[in-house]
Coordinates of C-alpha atoms and ligand atoms in Angstrom, one line a residue:
X1 CA -33.9 9.8 4.5
X2 CA -31.0 11.5 6.4
X3 CA -28.2 12.3 4.0
X4 CA -24.9 10.5 4.2
X5 CA -21.8 12.7 4.5
X6 CA -18.8 12.1 2.3
X7 CA -15.6 14.1 3.1
X8 CA -13.0 14.5 0.3
X9 CA -13.5 14.6 -3.5
X10 CA -10.5 12.5 -4.5
X11 CA -10.9 9.1 -6.2
X12 CA -12.2 7.4 -3.1
X13 CA -14.7 10.1 -2.1
X14 CA -16.0 10.5 -5.7
X15 CA -16.7 6.8 -6.1
X16 CA -18.3 6.6 -2.6
X17 CA -20.6 9.6 -3.2
X18 CA -21.7 8.2 -6.5
X19 CA -22.5 4.7 -5.2
X20 CA -24.5 6.2 -2.3
X21 CA -26.5 8.5 -4.6
X22 CA -27.1 5.6 -7.1
X23 CA -28.6 3.6 -4.2
X24 CA -31.2 6.4 -3.8
X25 CA -29.8 8.0 -0.7
X26 CA -29.0 11.8 -0.5
X27 CA -25.3 12.7 -0.1
X28 CA -23.6 15.9 1.3
X29 CA -20.3 15.8 -0.5
X30 CA -17.5 18.0 0.9
X31 CA -14.3 18.9 -1.1
X32 CA -12.1 21.7 0.3
X33 CA -10.6 22.7 -3.1
X34 CA -10.3 25.5 -4.4
X35 CA -10.7 27.3 -1.0
X36 CA -7.8 25.2 0.3
X37 CA -5.1 23.0 -1.3
X38 CA -3.1 20.2 0.3
X39 CA 0.1 20.6 -1.7
X40 CA -0.2 17.9 -4.4
X41 CA -3.4 19.0 -6.2
X42 CA -3.5 21.8 -8.8
X43 CA -7.1 22.0 -9.9
X44 CA -10.5 22.3 -8.4
X45 CA -11.8 19.1 -10.1
X46 CA -12.9 16.0 -8.4
X47 CA -10.8 12.8 -8.7
X48 CA -7.7 14.8 -9.7
X49 CA -4.8 12.5 -10.6
X50 CA -2.0 14.1 -8.6
X51 CA 0.9 12.6 -10.4
X52 CA 0.9 10.0 -13.2
X53 CA -2.1 9.8 -15.5
X54 CA -2.0 5.9 -15.4
X55 CA -4.2 3.5 -13.4
X56 CA -1.6 0.8 -14.0
X57 CA -1.5 -2.3 -16.2
X58 CA -4.7 -3.1 -18.1
X59 CA -4.4 -6.8 -18.5
X60 CA -6.6 -8.7 -16.1
X61 CA -3.8 -11.1 -15.2
X62 CA -2.0 -8.1 -13.7
X63 CA -2.9 -6.9 -10.2
X64 CA -4.0 -3.4 -11.2
X65 CA -5.8 -4.8 -14.3
X66 CA -7.7 -7.4 -12.2
X67 CA -8.8 -4.7 -9.9
X68 CA -10.0 -2.6 -12.9
X69 CA -12.0 -5.5 -14.1
X70 CA -13.6 -6.2 -10.7
X71 CA -14.6 -2.5 -10.5
X72 CA -15.9 -2.5 -14.0
X73 CA -18.2 -5.4 -13.1
X74 CA -19.4 -3.5 -10.0
X75 CA -20.4 -0.4 -12.0
X76 CA -17.6 1.8 -10.7
X77 CA -18.0 5.4 -12.0
X78 CA -14.3 6.1 -11.8
X79 CA -13.3 3.1 -14.0
X80 CA -16.1 3.7 -16.4
X81 CA -14.9 7.3 -16.9
X82 CA -11.3 6.1 -17.1
X83 CA -12.3 3.7 -19.9
X84 CA -14.2 6.5 -21.7
X85 CA -11.3 8.9 -21.6
X86 CA -8.4 6.5 -22.0
X87 CA -5.4 7.5 -24.1
X88 CA -2.8 5.2 -25.8
X89 CA -0.3 4.0 -23.2
X90 CA 1.0 0.6 -24.2
X91 CA -0.5 -1.9 -21.8
X92 CA -1.7 0.6 -19.2
X93 CA -5.0 2.2 -18.5
X94 CA -4.0 5.9 -18.8
X95 CA -6.4 8.8 -19.2
X96 CA -6.7 12.3 -20.4
X97 CA -6.5 13.6 -16.9
X98 CA -8.2 17.0 -17.5
X99 CA -11.2 15.6 -19.4
X100 CA -11.5 12.7 -17.0
X101 CA -11.6 14.8 -13.8
X102 CA -13.8 17.5 -15.4
X103 CA -16.3 14.8 -16.6
X104 CA -16.5 13.3 -13.1
X105 CA -17.0 16.7 -11.5
X106 CA -19.9 17.6 -13.9
X107 CA -21.4 14.1 -13.5
X108 CA -21.4 14.2 -9.7
X109 CA -22.3 17.9 -9.3
X110 CA -25.4 17.4 -11.6
X111 CA -26.7 14.3 -9.7
X112 CA -30.0 15.3 -8.0
X113 CA -29.1 13.5 -4.8
X114 CA -25.6 15.0 -4.4
X115 CA -25.3 18.2 -2.5
X116 CA -21.8 19.2 -3.5
X117 CA -20.2 21.7 -1.1
X118 CA -16.8 23.2 -1.7
X119 CA -15.8 23.5 2.0
X120 CA -13.2 22.2 4.3
X121 CA -14.7 20.1 7.1
X122 CA -12.7 20.4 10.3
X123 CA -14.4 17.8 12.4
X124 CA -16.0 14.4 11.7
X125 CA -19.7 15.0 11.8
X126 CA -22.5 12.8 13.3
X127 CA -24.5 10.3 11.3
X128 CA -23.3 8.0 8.6
X129 CA -20.0 9.3 7.2
X130 CA -17.4 8.2 4.7
X131 CA -14.0 9.7 5.3
X132 CA -11.9 9.9 2.2
X133 CA -9.6 12.9 2.7
X134 CA -6.5 11.2 1.3
X135 CA -2.8 11.4 2.1
X136 CA -2.9 15.2 2.6
X137 CA -5.9 15.4 4.9
X138 CA -6.2 19.0 6.1
X139 CA -4.5 19.6 9.5
X140 CA -7.6 20.4 11.5
X141 CA -9.5 17.4 10.4
X142 CA -6.4 15.2 10.9
X143 CA -6.3 16.5 14.5
X144 CA -9.9 15.6 15.1
X145 CA -9.2 12.2 13.6
X146 CA -6.3 11.8 15.9
X147 CA -8.5 12.6 18.9
X148 CA -10.9 9.9 17.6
X149 CA -8.4 7.2 16.8
X150 CA -5.9 7.9 19.6
X151 CA -2.5 9.5 19.1
X152 CA -0.5 6.5 18.1
X153 CA -2.9 5.3 15.4
X154 CA -2.5 8.2 12.9
X155 CA 0.7 8.6 10.9
X156 CA 1.7 11.7 9.1
X157 CA 4.4 10.2 6.9
X158 CA 5.1 6.9 5.2
X159 CA 8.6 5.6 5.5
X160 CA 8.2 2.2 4.1
X161 CA 10.7 -0.6 3.3
X162 CA 10.3 -2.8 0.2
X163 CA 8.1 -5.8 0.4
X164 CA 9.2 -9.0 -1.3
X165 CA 7.1 -12.1 -2.5
X166 CA 8.3 -15.0 -0.3
X167 CA 8.3 -17.4 -3.3
X168 CA 10.8 -15.3 -5.1
X169 CA 13.4 -15.5 -2.3
X170 CA 16.1 -18.1 -2.7
X171 CA 15.6 -20.2 0.5
X172 CA 18.9 -22.1 -0.1
X173 CA 20.6 -18.9 0.9
X174 CA 18.1 -17.0 3.1
X175 CA 17.6 -18.9 6.4
X176 CA 14.9 -18.6 9.1
X177 CA 16.1 -17.6 12.5
X178 CA 15.7 -15.0 15.3
X179 CA 18.7 -13.2 16.7
X180 CA 20.4 -15.5 19.3
X181 CA 17.7 -18.0 18.6
X182 CA 15.4 -16.1 21.0
X183 CA 11.7 -17.2 20.6
X184 CA 10.5 -18.8 17.4
X185 CA 12.5 -18.5 14.2
X186 CA 10.6 -15.4 12.9
X187 CA 12.9 -13.7 10.4
X188 CA 14.3 -14.6 7.0
X189 CA 18.0 -13.7 7.0
X190 CA 20.1 -13.0 4.0
X191 CA 23.8 -13.3 4.9
X192 CA 26.7 -11.4 3.1
X193 CA 30.4 -11.8 3.1
X194 CA 32.7 -8.8 3.4
X195 CA 33.3 -8.5 -0.4
X196 CA 29.5 -8.6 -1.1
X197 CA 28.8 -6.1 1.7
X198 CA 31.4 -3.5 0.5
X199 CA 30.1 -3.7 -3.0
X200 CA 26.5 -3.3 -1.8
X201 CA 27.5 -0.4 0.5
X202 CA 29.3 1.5 -2.2
X203 CA 26.4 1.1 -4.7
X204 CA 23.9 2.2 -2.0
X205 CA 26.0 5.2 -1.0
X206 CA 26.1 6.5 -4.5
X207 CA 22.6 5.6 -5.7
X208 CA 20.1 8.1 -7.1
X209 CA 17.5 9.5 -4.8
X210 CA 14.0 10.9 -5.4
X211 CA 13.8 14.6 -4.8
X212 CA 11.4 15.7 -2.1
X213 CA 8.5 17.7 -3.3
X214 CA 8.1 21.3 -2.1
X215 CA 5.4 20.6 0.5
X216 CA 7.4 17.6 1.7
X217 CA 10.6 19.6 2.1
X218 CA 8.5 22.0 4.3
X219 CA 7.4 19.0 6.3
X220 CA 10.9 17.4 6.5
X221 CA 10.6 17.1 10.2
X222 CA 8.3 14.1 9.6
X223 CA 11.2 12.2 8.1
X224 CA 13.7 12.9 10.9
X225 CA 12.6 9.9 13.0
X226 CA 13.4 7.4 10.3
X227 CA 16.8 7.4 8.6
X228 CA 16.8 6.1 5.0
X229 CA 19.1 3.1 4.4
X230 CA 21.1 5.1 1.8
X231 CA 21.7 7.9 4.4
X232 CA 23.0 5.3 6.8
X233 CA 25.3 4.0 4.1
X234 CA 26.6 7.6 3.5
X235 CA 27.4 8.0 7.2
X236 CA 30.2 5.4 7.0
X237 CA 31.3 2.0 5.9
X238 CA 30.1 0.2 9.1
X239 CA 27.0 2.3 10.1
X240 CA 24.6 -0.3 8.6
X241 CA 26.5 -3.2 10.2
X242 CA 25.8 -1.6 13.6
X243 CA 22.2 -0.9 12.6
X244 CA 19.8 -3.0 10.6
X245 CA 22.5 -5.2 9.0
X246 CA 24.0 -6.3 12.3
X247 CA 25.3 -9.9 11.8
X248 CA 25.6 -10.9 15.5
X249 CA 23.5 -13.8 16.9
X250 CA 22.6 -15.1 13.4
X251 CA 24.5 -18.2 12.3
X252 CA 23.5 -19.5 8.8
X253 CA 23.2 -23.2 8.5
X254 CA 25.2 -23.2 5.2
X255 CA 27.6 -21.0 3.3
X256 CA 25.6 -21.2 0.0
X257 CA 25.5 -17.9 -1.8
X258 CA 27.7 -15.9 0.6
X259 CA 30.5 -18.1 2.1
X260 CA 34.1 -18.0 0.9
X261 CA 34.9 -20.3 -2.1
X262 CA 38.0 -21.6 -0.3
X263 CA 37.7 -25.2 0.9
X264 CA 37.1 -25.5 4.6
X265 CA 40.3 -25.8 6.7
X266 CA 41.2 -29.3 8.0
X267 CA 39.7 -29.7 11.5
X268 CA 42.0 -31.5 13.9
X269 CA 40.3 -34.4 15.5
X270 CA 38.4 -33.5 18.7
X271 CA 38.1 -29.9 17.7
X272 CA 34.7 -28.4 17.0
X273 CA 33.9 -27.2 13.5
X274 CA 33.8 -23.4 13.7
X275 CA 30.9 -22.1 11.6
X276 CA 31.7 -19.2 9.2
X277 CA 30.1 -15.9 10.4
X278 CA 28.5 -13.6 7.9
X279 CA 29.9 -10.0 7.7
X280 CA 26.4 -8.5 7.5
X281 CA 22.8 -9.8 7.5
X282 CA 19.7 -8.4 6.0
X283 CA 16.5 -9.4 7.8
X284 CA 13.0 -9.8 6.4
X285 CA 10.0 -9.8 8.6
X286 CA 6.7 -11.5 7.7
X287 CA 4.2 -9.0 6.5
X288 CA 0.9 -10.9 6.1
X289 CA -0.9 -13.7 8.0
X290 CA -0.1 -16.3 5.4
X291 CA 3.6 -15.5 5.3
X292 CA 3.6 -14.8 1.6
X293 CA 5.0 -11.3 1.8
X294 CA 8.3 -10.3 3.5
X295 CA 9.3 -6.8 4.6
X296 CA 13.0 -5.7 4.4
X297 CA 13.7 -4.6 8.0
X298 CA 15.1 -1.1 8.4
X299 CA 15.2 -0.5 4.6
X300 CA 13.0 2.6 4.5
X301 CA 14.4 4.5 1.5
X302 CA 14.0 7.4 -0.8
X303 CA 15.9 5.9 -3.7
X304 CA 14.5 5.8 -7.2
X305 CA 12.6 2.6 -7.8
X306 CA 14.9 1.4 -10.6
X307 CA 17.9 1.9 -8.2
X308 CA 16.1 0.0 -5.4
X309 CA 15.6 -3.0 -7.7
X310 CA 19.1 -3.0 -9.0
X311 CA 20.8 -2.6 -5.6
X312 CA 18.5 -4.8 -3.5
X313 CA 18.8 -7.7 -6.0
X314 CA 22.6 -7.7 -5.2
X315 CA 21.6 -9.1 -1.7
X316 CA 22.4 -12.9 -1.6
X317 CA 19.0 -14.7 -1.7
X318 CA 17.2 -11.7 -3.3
X319 CA 18.7 -12.0 -6.8
X320 CA 15.3 -12.8 -8.3
X321 CA 13.3 -11.0 -5.7
X322 CA 9.8 -9.9 -6.9
X323 CA 8.9 -6.6 -5.1
X324 CA 5.2 -6.0 -4.5
X325 CA 6.0 -2.6 -3.2
X326 CA 9.3 -0.7 -3.2
X327 CA 10.4 1.7 -0.5
X328 CA 8.9 5.2 -0.2
X329 CA 9.3 8.1 2.1
X330 CA 6.7 10.7 1.7
X331 CA 4.1 12.8 3.4
X332 CA 1.1 10.5 3.9
X333 CA -1.7 10.7 6.5
X334 CA -3.0 7.2 7.2
X335 CA -4.6 5.4 10.1
X336 CA -3.6 2.2 11.6
X337 CA -6.4 0.3 9.8
X338 CA -5.6 -3.2 11.3
X339 CA -6.1 -1.7 14.8
X340 CA -9.2 0.3 13.9
X341 CA -11.1 -1.1 11.0
X342 CA -12.9 -4.2 9.8
X343 CA -12.9 -5.4 6.1
X344 CA -16.3 -3.7 5.5
X345 CA -14.3 -0.5 5.9
X346 CA -16.3 0.4 9.0
X347 CA -14.5 1.6 12.2
X348 CA -14.7 -0.9 15.0
X349 CA -15.6 1.7 17.5
X350 CA -18.1 3.6 15.4
X351 CA -19.8 1.4 12.7
X352 CA -21.5 4.3 11.0
X353 CA -18.1 5.9 10.2
X354 CA -16.4 4.4 7.2
X355 CA -13.2 5.3 5.5
X356 CA -11.6 4.7 2.1
X357 CA -8.6 5.6 0.0
X358 CA -5.0 6.4 0.9
X359 CA -6.1 7.3 4.4
X360 CA -6.8 3.7 5.3
X361 CA -3.4 2.5 4.0
X362 CA -4.3 1.3 0.5
X363 CA -2.0 2.6 -2.2
X364 CA -2.7 4.0 -5.7
X365 CA -5.6 5.4 -7.7
X366 CA -7.3 2.1 -8.4
X367 CA -7.2 0.9 -4.8
X368 CA -8.6 4.3 -3.7
X369 CA -11.5 3.9 -6.2
X370 CA -12.1 0.3 -4.9
X371 CA -12.2 1.5 -1.3
X372 CA -14.6 4.3 -2.3
X373 CA -16.8 1.7 -4.0
X374 CA -17.0 -0.5 -0.9
X375 CA -17.3 2.3 1.7
X376 CA -20.0 4.0 -0.4
X377 CA -21.9 0.8 -1.0
X378 CA -21.7 -0.1 2.7
X379 CA -22.7 3.3 3.9
X380 CA -25.8 3.0 1.7
X381 CA -26.5 -0.5 3.0
X382 CA -26.3 0.8 6.6
X383 CA -28.8 3.6 5.8
X384 CA -31.1 1.0 4.2
X385 CA -30.9 -1.3 7.3
X386 CA -28.9 -4.0 5.4
X387 CA -25.8 -5.9 6.5
X388 CA -22.6 -4.3 5.2
X389 CA -20.8 -6.4 2.6
X390 CA -17.5 -8.1 3.1
X391 CA -15.9 -8.9 -0.2
X392 CA -14.3 -12.4 -0.4
X393 CA -10.5 -12.2 0.0
X394 CA -10.1 -14.4 -3.1
X395 CA -10.8 -11.2 -5.1
X396 CA -8.2 -8.5 -5.4
X397 CA -10.5 -6.0 -3.8
X398 CA -11.4 -8.3 -0.9
X399 CA -7.8 -9.3 -0.4
X400 CA -6.8 -5.7 -0.1
X401 CA -9.3 -4.9 2.6
X402 CA -8.7 -8.2 4.3
X403 CA -5.0 -7.2 4.4
X404 CA -5.4 -3.7 5.8
X405 CA -7.7 -4.9 8.5
X406 CA -5.7 -8.0 9.6
X407 CA -2.0 -7.0 9.1
X408 CA 0.2 -6.6 12.1
X409 CA -0.8 -3.2 13.7
X410 CA 2.7 -2.9 15.1
X411 CA 4.4 -2.6 11.7
X412 CA 1.5 -1.5 9.5
X413 CA 2.5 0.2 6.2
X414 CA 0.3 1.0 3.2
X415 CA -0.2 -1.7 0.5
X416 CA -0.9 -1.5 -3.2
X417 CA -2.9 -4.2 -5.0
X418 CA -0.7 -7.3 -5.7
X419 CA -1.1 -11.0 -6.1
X420 CA 0.9 -11.8 -2.9
X421 CA -2.0 -10.8 -0.7
X422 CA -4.4 -13.3 -2.3
X423 CA -4.8 -16.7 -0.6
X424 CA -2.9 -19.6 -2.3
X425 CA -4.5 -21.4 -5.2
X426 CA -3.9 -24.8 -3.5
X427 CA -1.8 -26.0 -6.5
X428 CA 1.7 -25.0 -7.5
X429 CA 1.9 -23.2 -10.8
X430 CA 5.4 -22.2 -11.7
X431 CA 4.6 -19.9 -14.7
X432 CA 3.8 -16.5 -13.2
X433 CA 1.4 -15.3 -15.9
X434 CA -0.4 -18.7 -15.8
X435 CA -0.6 -18.4 -12.0
X436 CA -1.9 -14.9 -12.1
X437 CA -4.5 -15.9 -14.8
X438 CA -5.8 -18.5 -12.3
X439 CA -6.0 -15.9 -9.6
X440 CA -8.0 -13.8 -12.0
X441 CA -10.4 -16.6 -13.0
X442 CA -11.0 -17.5 -9.3
X443 CA -11.6 -13.8 -8.4
X444 CA -14.1 -13.1 -11.2
X445 CA -15.9 -16.4 -10.5
X446 CA -16.2 -15.3 -6.9
X447 CA -17.5 -11.9 -7.8
X448 CA -20.4 -13.5 -9.7
X449 CA -21.2 -15.6 -6.6
X450 CA -21.7 -12.4 -4.6
X451 CA -23.6 -10.7 -7.4
X452 CA -26.9 -11.6 -5.8
X453 CA -26.0 -9.4 -2.9
X454 CA -24.7 -6.7 -5.2
X455 CA -27.9 -6.5 -7.2
X456 CA -29.4 -4.9 -4.1
X457 CA -27.6 -1.7 -5.0
X458 CA -28.2 -1.9 -8.8
X459 CA -31.9 -2.6 -8.3
X460 CA -32.1 0.7 -6.5
X461 CA -30.8 2.8 -9.4
X462 CA -33.1 5.7 -9.3
X463 CA -31.4 8.2 -11.5
Ligands
FAD1 C1 2.6 13.7 -4.4 C2 1.8 12.4 -4.6 C3 2.0 11.7 -5.8 C4 1.2 10.6 -6.0 N1 1.4 9.9 -7.2 C5 0.6 8.8 -7.4 C6 0.7 8.2 -8.7 O1 1.4 8.6 -9.6 N2 -0.1 7.0 -8.9 C7 -0.9 6.6 -7.9 O2 -1.6 5.6 -8.2 N3 -1.0 7.2 -6.7 C8 -0.2 8.3 -6.5 N4 -0.3 8.9 -5.2 C9 -1.1 8.3 -4.2 C10 -2.5 9.0 -4.4 O3 -2.6 10.1 -3.5 C11 -3.6 8.1 -4.3 O4 -3.4 7.0 -5.2 C12 -5.0 8.7 -4.6 O5 -5.0 10.0 -5.0 C13 -5.7 8.6 -3.3 O6 -7.0 8.9 -3.5 P1 -7.8 9.5 -2.2 O7 -9.2 9.7 -2.7 O8 -7.5 8.6 -1.0 O9 -7.1 10.9 -1.9 P2 -7.0 12.2 -2.7 O10 -7.0 11.9 -4.2 O11 -5.8 13.0 -2.2 O12 -8.3 12.9 -2.4 C14 -8.6 13.5 -1.1 C15 -9.4 14.7 -1.2 O13 -9.8 15.2 0.0 C16 -9.7 16.6 0.1 N5 -9.7 17.0 1.5 C17 -8.6 16.8 2.4 N6 -9.0 17.3 3.6 C18 -10.3 17.8 3.5 C19 -11.2 18.4 4.4 N7 -10.9 18.5 5.7 N8 -12.4 18.8 4.0 C20 -12.8 18.6 2.7 N9 -11.9 18.0 1.7 C21 -10.7 17.6 2.2 C22 -8.5 16.9 -0.8 O14 -8.5 18.2 -1.3 C23 -8.6 15.9 -1.9 O15 -9.3 16.3 -3.0 C24 0.4 10.1 -5.0 C25 0.3 10.8 -3.8 C26 1.0 12.0 -3.6 C27 0.8 12.7 -2.3

């Protein structure tokens, strides 16, 4: 059988190569380290954890924990080694990073069906290929990918605004409208009075920022196109009010949460009631098909996560906001997956090319491993003449791949696993933990429904 090529020995590529080999198909597995380093990696091991040693919360009623559990049930090599090499970390699945990566390197390199080559691949080859070269894909390969996807569909940096769960927004304060009522009411708007704005502005101006890493400072030109919100605040008191916080054309239906406390003036008979105008307005744009997630427009930021939460919760309507993702600005190569891919992780224009990991716009170690699992499994299924799997979107894994292939291509930004991307349960459950528990139960039940299809790969365990 012709071998399948996997490019990139990070979390996604390692999982993909393993799943393919376990299905009995030979793999040529390329990793460019140690001949070339992207900037964030320091070792020559596979599946190196570039920063934290944690895969996130372990409890299965947490988004990361549910994804761990799904992967455990799907025989993921990455999660099984993480479990084996875990270290005490409160409620998180954290690992001894050196032993974890070394074990995975030895396990994959000794697999008889894996031909492990420490080489940089500069072009996407023919045949069945899994691309998993991560956020710091080498420049030549990125250029080839850009030729394949089209200029505008490959990004080199991620300047993302925070994303908020719709249910956590106070809708008595935030109101739906488009500026000057043009078109349908498409934005959620959080109005502010002058006092609220000035307090918000001064906190933002003085907030603590994340330091750019060495390789990111070298690539600072990537960030020039997108001014962080805190930088706008530093440029002057009114800069944001002439930018993303422009209040014109947006009239709130009520003054709840932002209006002055003074009683409204007496209106002489015959005169029209003049509505109070906000001093500034923060807009949130719908992020997903179902309207469960909302993106803070123009709030790309480099602030520390604690600072973001503290300051953005000062915005009227967002006092109890639950953030599924906070803002980031960093070097990140990723494709416009909604434009280019389907939920099986195949490219629309070339079904024998699959991709996984940070490069398709999922975020985090566990999500990369999940992508590697699906891309590897589907690459093997294509080689075996079987239909590629689509994982139901009622699972965390399926919801993630459904999101990245169906989000708005125009505003696409990477997404971590979170409960906001799962379809509604159909019943209202106020208690968050209880609600997440129900999501978990539904997901794991659903996984067992597709297990018949999945046994196809496990039946073929040849090693
Ligand atoms: C500085 C930084 C810090 C991060 N911190 C965290 C964190 O704390 N927690 C978290 O969950 N996520 C973090 N991330 C995101 C993290 O990158 C992903 O979660 C995860 O590593 C993605 O896995 P991946 O397999 O897609 O990419 P990677 O793990 O980056 O793996 C890609 C691999 O492909 C190789 N490669 C690239 N180009 C080629 C080529 N042309 N030929 C052959 N090999 C190639 C690279 O050397 C690399 O080994 C961080 C990212 C960065 C950049």
